[in-house]
XYZ file of C-alpha atoms in Angstrom:
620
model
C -39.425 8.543 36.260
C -40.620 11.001 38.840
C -41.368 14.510 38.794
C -37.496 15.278 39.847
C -34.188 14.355 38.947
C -30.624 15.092 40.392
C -28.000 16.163 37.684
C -24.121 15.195 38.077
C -22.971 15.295 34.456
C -23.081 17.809 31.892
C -26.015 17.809 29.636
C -29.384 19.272 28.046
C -32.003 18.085 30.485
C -35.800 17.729 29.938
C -39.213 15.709 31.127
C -41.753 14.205 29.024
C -44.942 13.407 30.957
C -47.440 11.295 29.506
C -51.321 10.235 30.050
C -51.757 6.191 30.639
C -53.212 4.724 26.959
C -56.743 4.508 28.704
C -56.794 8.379 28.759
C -56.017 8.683 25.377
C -51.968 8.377 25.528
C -51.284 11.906 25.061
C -47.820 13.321 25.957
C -46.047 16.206 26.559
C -42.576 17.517 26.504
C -41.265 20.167 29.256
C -38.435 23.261 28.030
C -34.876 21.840 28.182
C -32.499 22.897 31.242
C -28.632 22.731 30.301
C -26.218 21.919 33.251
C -22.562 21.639 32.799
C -19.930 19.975 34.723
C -16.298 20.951 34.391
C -14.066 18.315 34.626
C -10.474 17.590 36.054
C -7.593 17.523 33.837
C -5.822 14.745 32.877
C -2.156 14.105 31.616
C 0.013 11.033 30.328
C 3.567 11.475 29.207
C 4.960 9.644 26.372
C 7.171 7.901 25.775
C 6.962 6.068 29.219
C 10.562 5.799 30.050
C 13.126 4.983 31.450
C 14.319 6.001 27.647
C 18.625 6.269 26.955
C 20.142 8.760 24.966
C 23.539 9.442 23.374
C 25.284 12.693 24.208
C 24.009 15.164 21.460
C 20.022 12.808 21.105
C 17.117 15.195 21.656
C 14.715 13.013 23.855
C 11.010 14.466 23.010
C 8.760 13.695 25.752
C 4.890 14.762 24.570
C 2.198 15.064 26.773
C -1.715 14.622 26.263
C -2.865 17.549 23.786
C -5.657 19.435 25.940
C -7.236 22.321 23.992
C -6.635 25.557 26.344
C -4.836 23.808 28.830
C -1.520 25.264 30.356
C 1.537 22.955 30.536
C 4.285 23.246 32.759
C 7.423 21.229 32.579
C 9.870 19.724 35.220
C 13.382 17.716 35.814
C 12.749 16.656 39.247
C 11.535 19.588 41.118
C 13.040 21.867 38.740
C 10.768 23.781 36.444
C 12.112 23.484 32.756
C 9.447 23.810 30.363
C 7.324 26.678 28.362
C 3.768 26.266 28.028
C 3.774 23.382 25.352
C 2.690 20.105 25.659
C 6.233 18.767 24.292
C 9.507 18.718 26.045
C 12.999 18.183 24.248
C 15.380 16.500 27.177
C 19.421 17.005 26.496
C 20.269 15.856 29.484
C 19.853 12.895 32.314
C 16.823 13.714 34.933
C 13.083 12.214 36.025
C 10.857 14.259 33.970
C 7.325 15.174 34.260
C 4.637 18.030 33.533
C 2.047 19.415 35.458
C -1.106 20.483 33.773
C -3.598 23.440 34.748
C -7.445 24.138 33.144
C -6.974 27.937 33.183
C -10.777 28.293 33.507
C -11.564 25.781 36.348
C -7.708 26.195 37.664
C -7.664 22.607 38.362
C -4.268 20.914 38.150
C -2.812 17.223 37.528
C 0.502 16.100 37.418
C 1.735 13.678 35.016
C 3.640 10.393 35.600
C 7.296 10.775 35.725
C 9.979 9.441 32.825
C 13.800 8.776 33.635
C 16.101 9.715 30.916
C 19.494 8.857 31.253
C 22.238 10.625 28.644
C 25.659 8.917 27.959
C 28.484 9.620 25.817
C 30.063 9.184 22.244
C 33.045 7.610 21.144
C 35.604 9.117 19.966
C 35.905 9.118 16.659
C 39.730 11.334 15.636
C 41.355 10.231 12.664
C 44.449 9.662 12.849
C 45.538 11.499 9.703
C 42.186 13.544 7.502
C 43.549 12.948 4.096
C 42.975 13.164 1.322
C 44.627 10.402 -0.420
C 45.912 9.402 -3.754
C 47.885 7.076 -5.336
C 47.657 4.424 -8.342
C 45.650 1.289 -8.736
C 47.922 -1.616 -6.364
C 48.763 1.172 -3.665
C 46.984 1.209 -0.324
C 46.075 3.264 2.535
C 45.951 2.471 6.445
C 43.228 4.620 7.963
C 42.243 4.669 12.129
C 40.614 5.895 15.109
C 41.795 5.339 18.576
C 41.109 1.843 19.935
C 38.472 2.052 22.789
C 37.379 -0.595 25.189
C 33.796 -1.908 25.040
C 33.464 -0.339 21.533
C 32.913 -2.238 18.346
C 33.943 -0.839 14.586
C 32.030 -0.447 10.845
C 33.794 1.178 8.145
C 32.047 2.462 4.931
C 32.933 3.900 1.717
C 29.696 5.883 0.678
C 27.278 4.115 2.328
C 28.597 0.563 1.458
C 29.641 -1.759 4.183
C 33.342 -2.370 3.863
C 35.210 -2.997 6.948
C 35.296 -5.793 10.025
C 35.384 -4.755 13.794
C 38.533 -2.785 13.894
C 39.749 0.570 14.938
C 41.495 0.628 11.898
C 41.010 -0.316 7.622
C 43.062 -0.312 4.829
C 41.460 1.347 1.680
C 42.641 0.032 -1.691
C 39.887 1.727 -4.023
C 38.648 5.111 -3.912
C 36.394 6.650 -2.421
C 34.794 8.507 0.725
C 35.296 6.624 3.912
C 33.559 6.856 7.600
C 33.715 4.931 10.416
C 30.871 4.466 12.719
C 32.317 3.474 16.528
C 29.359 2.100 18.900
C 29.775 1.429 22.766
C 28.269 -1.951 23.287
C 26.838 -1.377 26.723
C 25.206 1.606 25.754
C 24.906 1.405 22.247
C 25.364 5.038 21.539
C 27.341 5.727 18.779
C 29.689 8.149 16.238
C 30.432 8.519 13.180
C 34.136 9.925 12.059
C 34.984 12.472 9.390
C 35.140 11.469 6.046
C 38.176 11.079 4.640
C 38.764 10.496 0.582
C 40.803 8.061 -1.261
C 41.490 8.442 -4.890
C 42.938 5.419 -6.868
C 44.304 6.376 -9.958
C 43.259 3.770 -12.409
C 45.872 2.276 -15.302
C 44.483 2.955 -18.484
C 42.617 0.127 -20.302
C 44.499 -1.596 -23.294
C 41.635 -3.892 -25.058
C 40.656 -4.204 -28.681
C 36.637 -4.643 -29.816
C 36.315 -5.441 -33.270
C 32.961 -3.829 -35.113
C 32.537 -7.887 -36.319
C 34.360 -11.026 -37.076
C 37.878 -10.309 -37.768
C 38.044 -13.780 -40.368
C 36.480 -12.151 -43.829
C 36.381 -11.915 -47.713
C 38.438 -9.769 -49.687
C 36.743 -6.594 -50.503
C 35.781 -6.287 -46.998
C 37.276 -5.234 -43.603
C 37.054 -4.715 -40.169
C 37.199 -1.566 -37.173
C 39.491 -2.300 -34.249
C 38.271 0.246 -31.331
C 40.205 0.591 -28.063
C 38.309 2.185 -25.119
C 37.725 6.037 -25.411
C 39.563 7.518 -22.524
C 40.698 11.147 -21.553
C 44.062 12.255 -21.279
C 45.297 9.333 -23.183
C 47.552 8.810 -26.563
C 46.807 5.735 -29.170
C 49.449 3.941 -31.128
C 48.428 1.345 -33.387
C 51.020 -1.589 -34.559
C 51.029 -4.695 -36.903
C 53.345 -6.804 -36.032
C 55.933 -4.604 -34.649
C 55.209 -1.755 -37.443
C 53.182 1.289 -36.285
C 50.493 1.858 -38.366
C 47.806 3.915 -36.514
C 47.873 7.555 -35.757
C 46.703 8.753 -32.447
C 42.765 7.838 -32.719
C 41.135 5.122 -30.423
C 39.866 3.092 -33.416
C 41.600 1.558 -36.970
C 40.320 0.162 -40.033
C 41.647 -3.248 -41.207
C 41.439 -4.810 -44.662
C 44.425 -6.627 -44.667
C 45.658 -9.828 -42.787
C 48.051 -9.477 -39.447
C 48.739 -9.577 -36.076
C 46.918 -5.789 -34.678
C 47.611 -4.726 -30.767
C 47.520 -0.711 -29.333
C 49.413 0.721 -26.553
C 47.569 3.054 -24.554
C 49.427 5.753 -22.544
C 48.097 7.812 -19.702
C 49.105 11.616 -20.631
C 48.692 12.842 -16.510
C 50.260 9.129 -15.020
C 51.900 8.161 -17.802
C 50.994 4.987 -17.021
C 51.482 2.497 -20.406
C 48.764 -0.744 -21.010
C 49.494 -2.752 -24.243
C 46.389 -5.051 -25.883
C 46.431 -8.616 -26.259
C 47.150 -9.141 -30.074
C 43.539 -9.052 -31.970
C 44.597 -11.794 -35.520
C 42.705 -10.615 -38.959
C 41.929 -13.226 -41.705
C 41.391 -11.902 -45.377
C 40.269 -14.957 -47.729
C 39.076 -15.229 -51.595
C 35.696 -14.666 -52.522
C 33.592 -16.791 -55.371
C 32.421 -15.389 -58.631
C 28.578 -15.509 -59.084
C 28.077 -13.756 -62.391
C 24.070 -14.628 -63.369
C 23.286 -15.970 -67.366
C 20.932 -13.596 -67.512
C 19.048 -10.991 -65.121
C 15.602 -11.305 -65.792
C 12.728 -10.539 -64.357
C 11.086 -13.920 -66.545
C 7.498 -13.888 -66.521
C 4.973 -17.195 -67.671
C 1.961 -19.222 -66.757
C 1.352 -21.757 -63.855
C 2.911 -25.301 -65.119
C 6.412 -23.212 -67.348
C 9.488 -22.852 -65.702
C 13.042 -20.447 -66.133
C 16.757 -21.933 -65.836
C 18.853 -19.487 -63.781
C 22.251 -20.138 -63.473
C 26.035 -18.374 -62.416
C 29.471 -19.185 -63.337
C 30.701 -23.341 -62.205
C 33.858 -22.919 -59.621
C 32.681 -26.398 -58.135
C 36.077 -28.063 -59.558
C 37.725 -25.345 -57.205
C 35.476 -26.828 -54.177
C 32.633 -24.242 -54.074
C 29.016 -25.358 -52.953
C 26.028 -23.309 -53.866
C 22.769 -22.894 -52.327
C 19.816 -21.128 -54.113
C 17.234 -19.214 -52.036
C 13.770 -17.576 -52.522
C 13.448 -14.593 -50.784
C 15.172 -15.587 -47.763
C 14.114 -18.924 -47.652
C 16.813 -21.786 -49.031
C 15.239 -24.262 -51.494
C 16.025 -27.867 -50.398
C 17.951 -29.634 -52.404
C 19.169 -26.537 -54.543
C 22.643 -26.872 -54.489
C 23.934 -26.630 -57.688
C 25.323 -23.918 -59.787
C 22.108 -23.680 -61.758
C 18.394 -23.940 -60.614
C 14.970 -24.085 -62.585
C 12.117 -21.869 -61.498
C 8.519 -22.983 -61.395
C 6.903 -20.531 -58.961
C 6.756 -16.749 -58.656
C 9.628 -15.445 -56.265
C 12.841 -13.545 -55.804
C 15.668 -16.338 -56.350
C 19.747 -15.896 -55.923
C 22.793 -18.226 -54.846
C 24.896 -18.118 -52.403
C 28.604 -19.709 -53.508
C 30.399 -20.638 -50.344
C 34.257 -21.988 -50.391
C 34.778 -24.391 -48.260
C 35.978 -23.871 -44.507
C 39.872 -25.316 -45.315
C 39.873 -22.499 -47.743
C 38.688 -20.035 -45.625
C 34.663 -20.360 -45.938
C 33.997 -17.176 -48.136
C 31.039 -17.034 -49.454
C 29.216 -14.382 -52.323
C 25.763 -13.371 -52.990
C 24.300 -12.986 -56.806
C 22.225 -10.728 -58.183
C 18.239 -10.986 -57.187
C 16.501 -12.345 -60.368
C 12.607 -11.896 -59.969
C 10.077 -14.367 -61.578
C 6.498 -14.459 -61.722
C 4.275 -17.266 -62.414
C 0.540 -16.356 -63.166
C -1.711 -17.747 -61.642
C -5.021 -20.069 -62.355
C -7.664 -18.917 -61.058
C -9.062 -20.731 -58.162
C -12.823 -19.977 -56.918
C -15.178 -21.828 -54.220
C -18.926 -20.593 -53.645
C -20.290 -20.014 -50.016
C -22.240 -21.687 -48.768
C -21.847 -24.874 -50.394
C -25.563 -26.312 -50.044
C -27.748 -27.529 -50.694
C -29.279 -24.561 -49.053
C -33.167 -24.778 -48.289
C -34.759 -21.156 -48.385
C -38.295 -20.145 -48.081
C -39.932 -17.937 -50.615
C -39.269 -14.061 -50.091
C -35.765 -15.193 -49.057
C -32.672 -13.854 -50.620
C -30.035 -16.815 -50.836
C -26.604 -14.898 -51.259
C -23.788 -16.921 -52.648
C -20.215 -15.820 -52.478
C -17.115 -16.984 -54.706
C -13.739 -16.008 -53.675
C -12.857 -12.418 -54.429
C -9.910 -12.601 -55.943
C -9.094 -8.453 -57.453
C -9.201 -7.837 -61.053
C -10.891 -10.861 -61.854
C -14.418 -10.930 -64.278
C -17.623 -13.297 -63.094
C -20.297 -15.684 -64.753
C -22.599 -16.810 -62.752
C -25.139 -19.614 -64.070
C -28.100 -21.699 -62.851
C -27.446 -24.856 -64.745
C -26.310 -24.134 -67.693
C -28.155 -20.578 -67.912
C -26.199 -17.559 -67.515
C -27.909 -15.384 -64.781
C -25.080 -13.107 -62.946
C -23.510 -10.213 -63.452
C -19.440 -9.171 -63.508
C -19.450 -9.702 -59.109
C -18.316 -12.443 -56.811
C -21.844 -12.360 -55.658
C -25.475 -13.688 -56.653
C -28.498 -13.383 -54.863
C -30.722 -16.452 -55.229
C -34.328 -16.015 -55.387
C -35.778 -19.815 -57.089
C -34.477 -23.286 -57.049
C -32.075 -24.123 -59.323
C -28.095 -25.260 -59.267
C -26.034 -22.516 -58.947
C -22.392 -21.982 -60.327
C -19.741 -19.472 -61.141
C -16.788 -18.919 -63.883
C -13.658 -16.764 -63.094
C -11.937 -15.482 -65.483
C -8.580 -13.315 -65.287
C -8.421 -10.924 -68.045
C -4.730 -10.398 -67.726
C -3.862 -14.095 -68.411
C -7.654 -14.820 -69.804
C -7.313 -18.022 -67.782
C -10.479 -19.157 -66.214
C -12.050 -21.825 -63.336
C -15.443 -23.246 -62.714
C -16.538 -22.717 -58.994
C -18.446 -25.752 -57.280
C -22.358 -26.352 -57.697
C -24.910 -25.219 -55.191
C -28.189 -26.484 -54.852
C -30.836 -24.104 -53.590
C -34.334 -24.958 -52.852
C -37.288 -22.371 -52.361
C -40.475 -23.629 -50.623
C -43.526 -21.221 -49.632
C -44.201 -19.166 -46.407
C -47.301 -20.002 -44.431
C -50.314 -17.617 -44.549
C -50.802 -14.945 -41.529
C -53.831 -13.344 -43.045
C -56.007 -11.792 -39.873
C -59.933 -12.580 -39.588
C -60.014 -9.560 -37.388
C -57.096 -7.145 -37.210
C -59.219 -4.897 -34.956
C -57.924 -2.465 -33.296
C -59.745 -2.983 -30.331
C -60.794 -0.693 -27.166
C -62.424 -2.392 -24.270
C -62.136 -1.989 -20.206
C -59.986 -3.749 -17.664
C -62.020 -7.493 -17.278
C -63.118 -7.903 -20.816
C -61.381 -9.510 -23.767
C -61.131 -9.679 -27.536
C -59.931 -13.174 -29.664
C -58.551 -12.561 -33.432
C -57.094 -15.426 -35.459
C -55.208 -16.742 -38.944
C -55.944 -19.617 -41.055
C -55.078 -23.481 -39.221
C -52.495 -25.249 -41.802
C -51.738 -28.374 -41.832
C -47.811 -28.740 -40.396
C -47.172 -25.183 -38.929
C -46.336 -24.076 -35.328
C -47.858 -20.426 -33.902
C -46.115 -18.475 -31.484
C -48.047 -15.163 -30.210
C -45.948 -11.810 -28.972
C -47.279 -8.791 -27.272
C -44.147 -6.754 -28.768
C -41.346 -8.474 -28.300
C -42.595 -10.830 -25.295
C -44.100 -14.595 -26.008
C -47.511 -14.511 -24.803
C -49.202 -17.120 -26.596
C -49.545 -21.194 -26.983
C -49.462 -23.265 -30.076
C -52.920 -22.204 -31.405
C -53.771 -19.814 -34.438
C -56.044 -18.335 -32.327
C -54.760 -15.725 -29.221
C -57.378 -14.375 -26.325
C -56.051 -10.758 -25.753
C -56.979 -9.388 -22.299
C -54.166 -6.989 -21.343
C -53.096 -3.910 -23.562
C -50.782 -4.033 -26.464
C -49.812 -4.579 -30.316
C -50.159 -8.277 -30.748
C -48.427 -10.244 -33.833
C -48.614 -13.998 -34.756
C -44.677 -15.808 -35.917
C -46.636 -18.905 -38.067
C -43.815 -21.815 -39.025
C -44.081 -24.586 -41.336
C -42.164 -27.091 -39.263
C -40.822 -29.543 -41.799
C -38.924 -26.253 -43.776
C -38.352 -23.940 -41.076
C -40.365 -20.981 -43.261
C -41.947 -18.809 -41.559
C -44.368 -15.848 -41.398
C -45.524 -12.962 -39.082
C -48.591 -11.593 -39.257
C -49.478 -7.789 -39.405
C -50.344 -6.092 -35.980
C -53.425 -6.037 -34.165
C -53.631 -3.234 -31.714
C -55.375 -3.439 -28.360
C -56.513 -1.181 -25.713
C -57.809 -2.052 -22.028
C -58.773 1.035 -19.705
C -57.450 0.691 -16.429
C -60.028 1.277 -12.821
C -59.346 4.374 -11.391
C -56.715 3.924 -7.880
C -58.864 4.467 -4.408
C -56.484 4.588 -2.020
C -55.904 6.858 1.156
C -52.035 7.960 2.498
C -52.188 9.541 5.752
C -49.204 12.360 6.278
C -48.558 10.728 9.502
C -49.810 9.192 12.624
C -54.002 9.096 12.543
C -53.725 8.764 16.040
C -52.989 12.399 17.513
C -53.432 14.721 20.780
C -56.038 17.629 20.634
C -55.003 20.613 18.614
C -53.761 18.152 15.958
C -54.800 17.300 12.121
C -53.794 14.817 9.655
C -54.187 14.778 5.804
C -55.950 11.796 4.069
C -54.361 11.756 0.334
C -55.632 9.621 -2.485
C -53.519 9.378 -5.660
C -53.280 12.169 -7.921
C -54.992 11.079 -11.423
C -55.827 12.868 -14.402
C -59.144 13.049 -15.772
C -61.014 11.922 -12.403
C -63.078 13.682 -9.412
C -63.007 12.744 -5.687
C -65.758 12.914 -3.173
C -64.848 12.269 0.532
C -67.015 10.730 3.691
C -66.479 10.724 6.901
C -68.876 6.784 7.618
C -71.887 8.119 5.018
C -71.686 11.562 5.609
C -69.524 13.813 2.251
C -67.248 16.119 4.063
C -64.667 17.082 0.843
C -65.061 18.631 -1.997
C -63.324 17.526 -5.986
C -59.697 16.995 -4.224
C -57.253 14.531 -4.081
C -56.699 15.802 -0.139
C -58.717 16.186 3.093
C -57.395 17.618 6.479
C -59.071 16.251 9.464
C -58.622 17.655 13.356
C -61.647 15.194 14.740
C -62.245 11.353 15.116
C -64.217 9.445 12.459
C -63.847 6.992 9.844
C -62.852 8.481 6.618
C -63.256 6.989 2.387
C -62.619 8.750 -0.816
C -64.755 7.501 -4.019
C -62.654 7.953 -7.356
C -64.563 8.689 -10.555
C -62.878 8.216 -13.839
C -64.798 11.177 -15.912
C -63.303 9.324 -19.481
C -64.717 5.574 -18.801
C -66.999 6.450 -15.753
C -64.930 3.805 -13.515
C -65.659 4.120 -9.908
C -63.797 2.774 -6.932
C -64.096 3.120 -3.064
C -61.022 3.141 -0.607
C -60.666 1.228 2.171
C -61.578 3.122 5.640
C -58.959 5.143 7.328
C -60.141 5.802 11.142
C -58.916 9.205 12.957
C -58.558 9.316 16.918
C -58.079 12.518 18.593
C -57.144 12.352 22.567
C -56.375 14.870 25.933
C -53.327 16.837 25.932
C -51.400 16.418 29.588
C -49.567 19.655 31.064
C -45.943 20.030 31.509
C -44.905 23.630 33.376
C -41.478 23.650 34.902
C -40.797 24.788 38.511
C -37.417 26.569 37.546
C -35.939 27.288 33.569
C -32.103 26.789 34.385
C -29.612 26.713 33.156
C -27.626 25.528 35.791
C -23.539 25.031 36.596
C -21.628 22.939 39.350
C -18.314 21.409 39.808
C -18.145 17.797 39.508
């Protein structure tokens, strides 16, 4: 804080100097002096060390990254490194690097990092391969045995072998051996060597579904697709399959396939695959339809009787079984897609036959409900729409009582009291259905007649009061737009602008009313405010300017204490002390308003001259 300072860093130095608050608090600010200090170097290798290697590792030791720094590497006192700030050891030594600020040619060496380099195993084969030979063979493969070492053997990159110099491969594939000194733990991995395993051909039969079926049908045997392989089919001990992977059965028997390997000539018979061929029932419909009636008729539908010969019968709709169906005949009621299914029974083999689809349709009645159900309570005005079921193609009646009122729709709209009903009626079948009746009552709507639905103009303070008729039983609610404003009166006071409305309710029917809207207008007092564009306490020299909102259709007049000093602005600069007000005249309503006072100081100005401009440089 005194008129001096001594500099020992680097930096942009400068003095403000400053008058006590009792001489006004002025300040001033002197030209800035830049000094710089250039600074040592400094270095840290990584990683620390002592780090082991493997014969063949690449140890790479990386020093702090200085921008425009030179780097220069050693192994002991050995110089071994270009100017880089990463080193890539091979081999055992105490490593370090000394760095060197080209500009300042200051130097630091770095701390020192012991790498120590032992060797491999030794990983020879002791024959390279390849191998081959067929599935059941096996081959012994090894390195020499070395002490302290351990042993993993892979085929790929699959873990296959236990700690031993040597492993005996019995599948294909690629195999390594990775040999690791234990005290060291550096480690080798052998040359591959490959194994191929020469696989005996697959002998296997997949039939295409259930080799137990019904005459008429039949079944695919498929042996495994394989190359460089010949097919031969047999039943029994007769051939009866040319040289294709896959044969067609519609006859019972005892089916296998030998399978030879072409290239090995390696021979797989199947296990024996045993087809079933069994008799099918007769389902032969009395008649084929389609049948077509009314809701309450039915249809007999029936197939040839083989129950003497044991066959059961099931009758289904669609794909659903009818309970209790089961003989060779059924009787129809309702509209569907019926067959049978004949079944023999399991002793003779469990065949089973499908008829012919025979389609019925039943027509309908009619059915109809009206929505809502009621009674319904409207309010006059209202539109009470009743619904019936829609049901397409159908013709409507509608009736209040026994009136006819509607139209040919599923809908009515209500407008008076009455009870309300519908008749459907399909002209297909002409069959028709009375809907349920719905009592509707329609009571009046409360009267929302204005005594004064203004509009109204009036300024900010004043008010206005409009009204509807009291009635006996009703609830008011007032709204400025959509937003409640008013209590449970039929009268509302208005003093804020807006268009005003009145919801009257009678509160034993729930009818309601709203009134039309009245409009109202309040005119807002002008805004007399001042914003200063900064501090309105300043040095000599200084200004300020006093702002008052922008408005249209208003004039300003500006004093500083009683005496005018602006002219019709919104703005006034001031450079001297004094207590300032703007008076804001709305030239519409003639509205007048007075800001508060905003006082001005102006004080001294100290002076700040330097005894020397700098800049200045030094070592640290």
């Amino acid at each position: 804080t005194a008129n001096s300072y001594t500099a020992t860093t680097t930096g942009q130095y400068k003095v403000v100097a400053s008058y006590p608050a009792a001489a006004g608090g002025c300040s001033a600010t002197s030209a800035t002096v830049n000094v710089t200090v250039n600074p040592l170097p400094t270095v840290t290798v990584a990683p620390a060390g002592p780090i082991a290697g493997c014969a063949g590792d690449v140890i790479v030791l990386t020093a702090t990254s200085q921008a425009g720094m030179n780097y220069q590497w050693y192994n002991g006192a050995t110089a071994v490194g270009t100017n880089t700030n990463t080193y890539s050891a091979t081999i055992s030594g105490n490593y370090s690097v000394v760095v060197t600020n080209p500009a300042t040619t200051c130097s630091a060496p770095s701390n020192v990092v012991a790498v120590t380099i032992t060797p491999i195993p030794d990983v020879t084969l002791n024959a390279a391969g390849p191998y081959v030979f067929c599935q059941g063979g096996s081959q012994v493969i090894s390195v020499p045995a070395q002490a302290g070492a351990s042993y993993q053997w892979y085929n790929g990159a699959t873990s296959v072998g236990t700690n031993s110099n040597s492993f005996t491969a019995t599948t294909s594939g690629t195999y390594t051996v990775v040999v690791t000194f234990t005290a060291t733990t550096c480690k080798a991995t052998s040359a591959a060597v490959s194994v191929t395993v020469n696989p005996l051909p697959v002998a296997t039969i997949s039939p295409s579904g259930p080799t137990t079926f019904c005459s008429g049908g039949s079944v695919t045997l498929t042996a495994p697709a394989q190359a460089n392989v010949k097919y031969e089919w047999f039943q029994g001990a007769t051939p009866v399959g040319t040289n294709s992977n896959t044969l067609t059965v519609s006859t019972s028997g005892s089916y296998t396939v030998k399978v030879t390997n072409t290239i090995t000539s390696c021979t797989a018979t199947s296990p024996a695959t045993v087809v079933t061929v069994n008799n099918t029932p007769t389902v032969t419909l009395n008649g084929p339809g389609p049948y077509t009636f009314c809701q309450g008729g039915s249809q007999v539908i029936s197939v040839t009787d083989e129950s003497a010969l044991g066959v059961t019968y099931q009758w289904y709709n669609g794909a659903t079984a009818i309970p209790s169906a089961t003989a060779n005949s059924y009787t129809a009621t309702t509209t569907g897609q019926y067959k049978v299914v004949a079944s023999y029974p399991a002793a003779a083999g469990g065949c089973s036959a499908t008829s012919a689809t025979v389609n019925v349709t039943v027509n309908p009645l009619p059915t109809v409900t009206v929505a809502p159900a009621g009674p319904i309570a409207g309010c006059a005005g209202d539109v009470i729409v009743l619904t019936a079921t829609s049901q397409a193609g159908m013709n409507y009646q509608w009736y209040n009582g026994a009136t006819a009122v509607g139209t040919n729709t599923n809908t009515y709209s209500a407008t008076t009291s009455g009870n309300y009903s519908v008749v459907v009626t399909n002209p297909t079948t002409t069959c028709s259905a009375p809907s349920n009746v719905v009592a509707v009552t329609i009571t009046p709507i409360p009267d929302v007649t204005l005594t004064n639905p203004g509009p109204y103009v009036f300024c900010q303070g004043g008010s206005v009061t409009f009204s509807v008729p009291a009635q006996a039983g009703a609830s008011y609610q007032w709204y400025n737009g959509a937003t409640p404003v008013g209590t449970n009166s039929n009268s509302f006071t208005a003093t804020t602008s807006g268009t005003y409305t009145v919801v009257v309710t009678f509160t034993a029917t729930s009818c309601k009313a709203t009134s039309a809207a009245v409009s109202v207008t309040v005119n807002p007092l002008p805004v007399a405010t001042i914003s200063p564009s900064g501090p309105t306490t300043f040095c000599s020299g200084g200004s300020v300017t006093l702002t008052a909102p922008a408005q249209a259709n208003v004039k300003y007049e500006w004093f500083q204490g009683a005496t005018p000093v602006g002219t019709n602005s919104n703005t006034l600069t001031v450079s001297t002390s004094g207590s300032y007000t703007v008076k804001v005249t709305n030239t519409i309503t003639s509205c007048t308003a007075t800001s508060p006072a905003t006082v001005v100081t102006v004080n001294n100005t100290p002076t700040v001259t330097l005894n020397g401009p700098g800049p200045y440089t030094f070592c640290q």
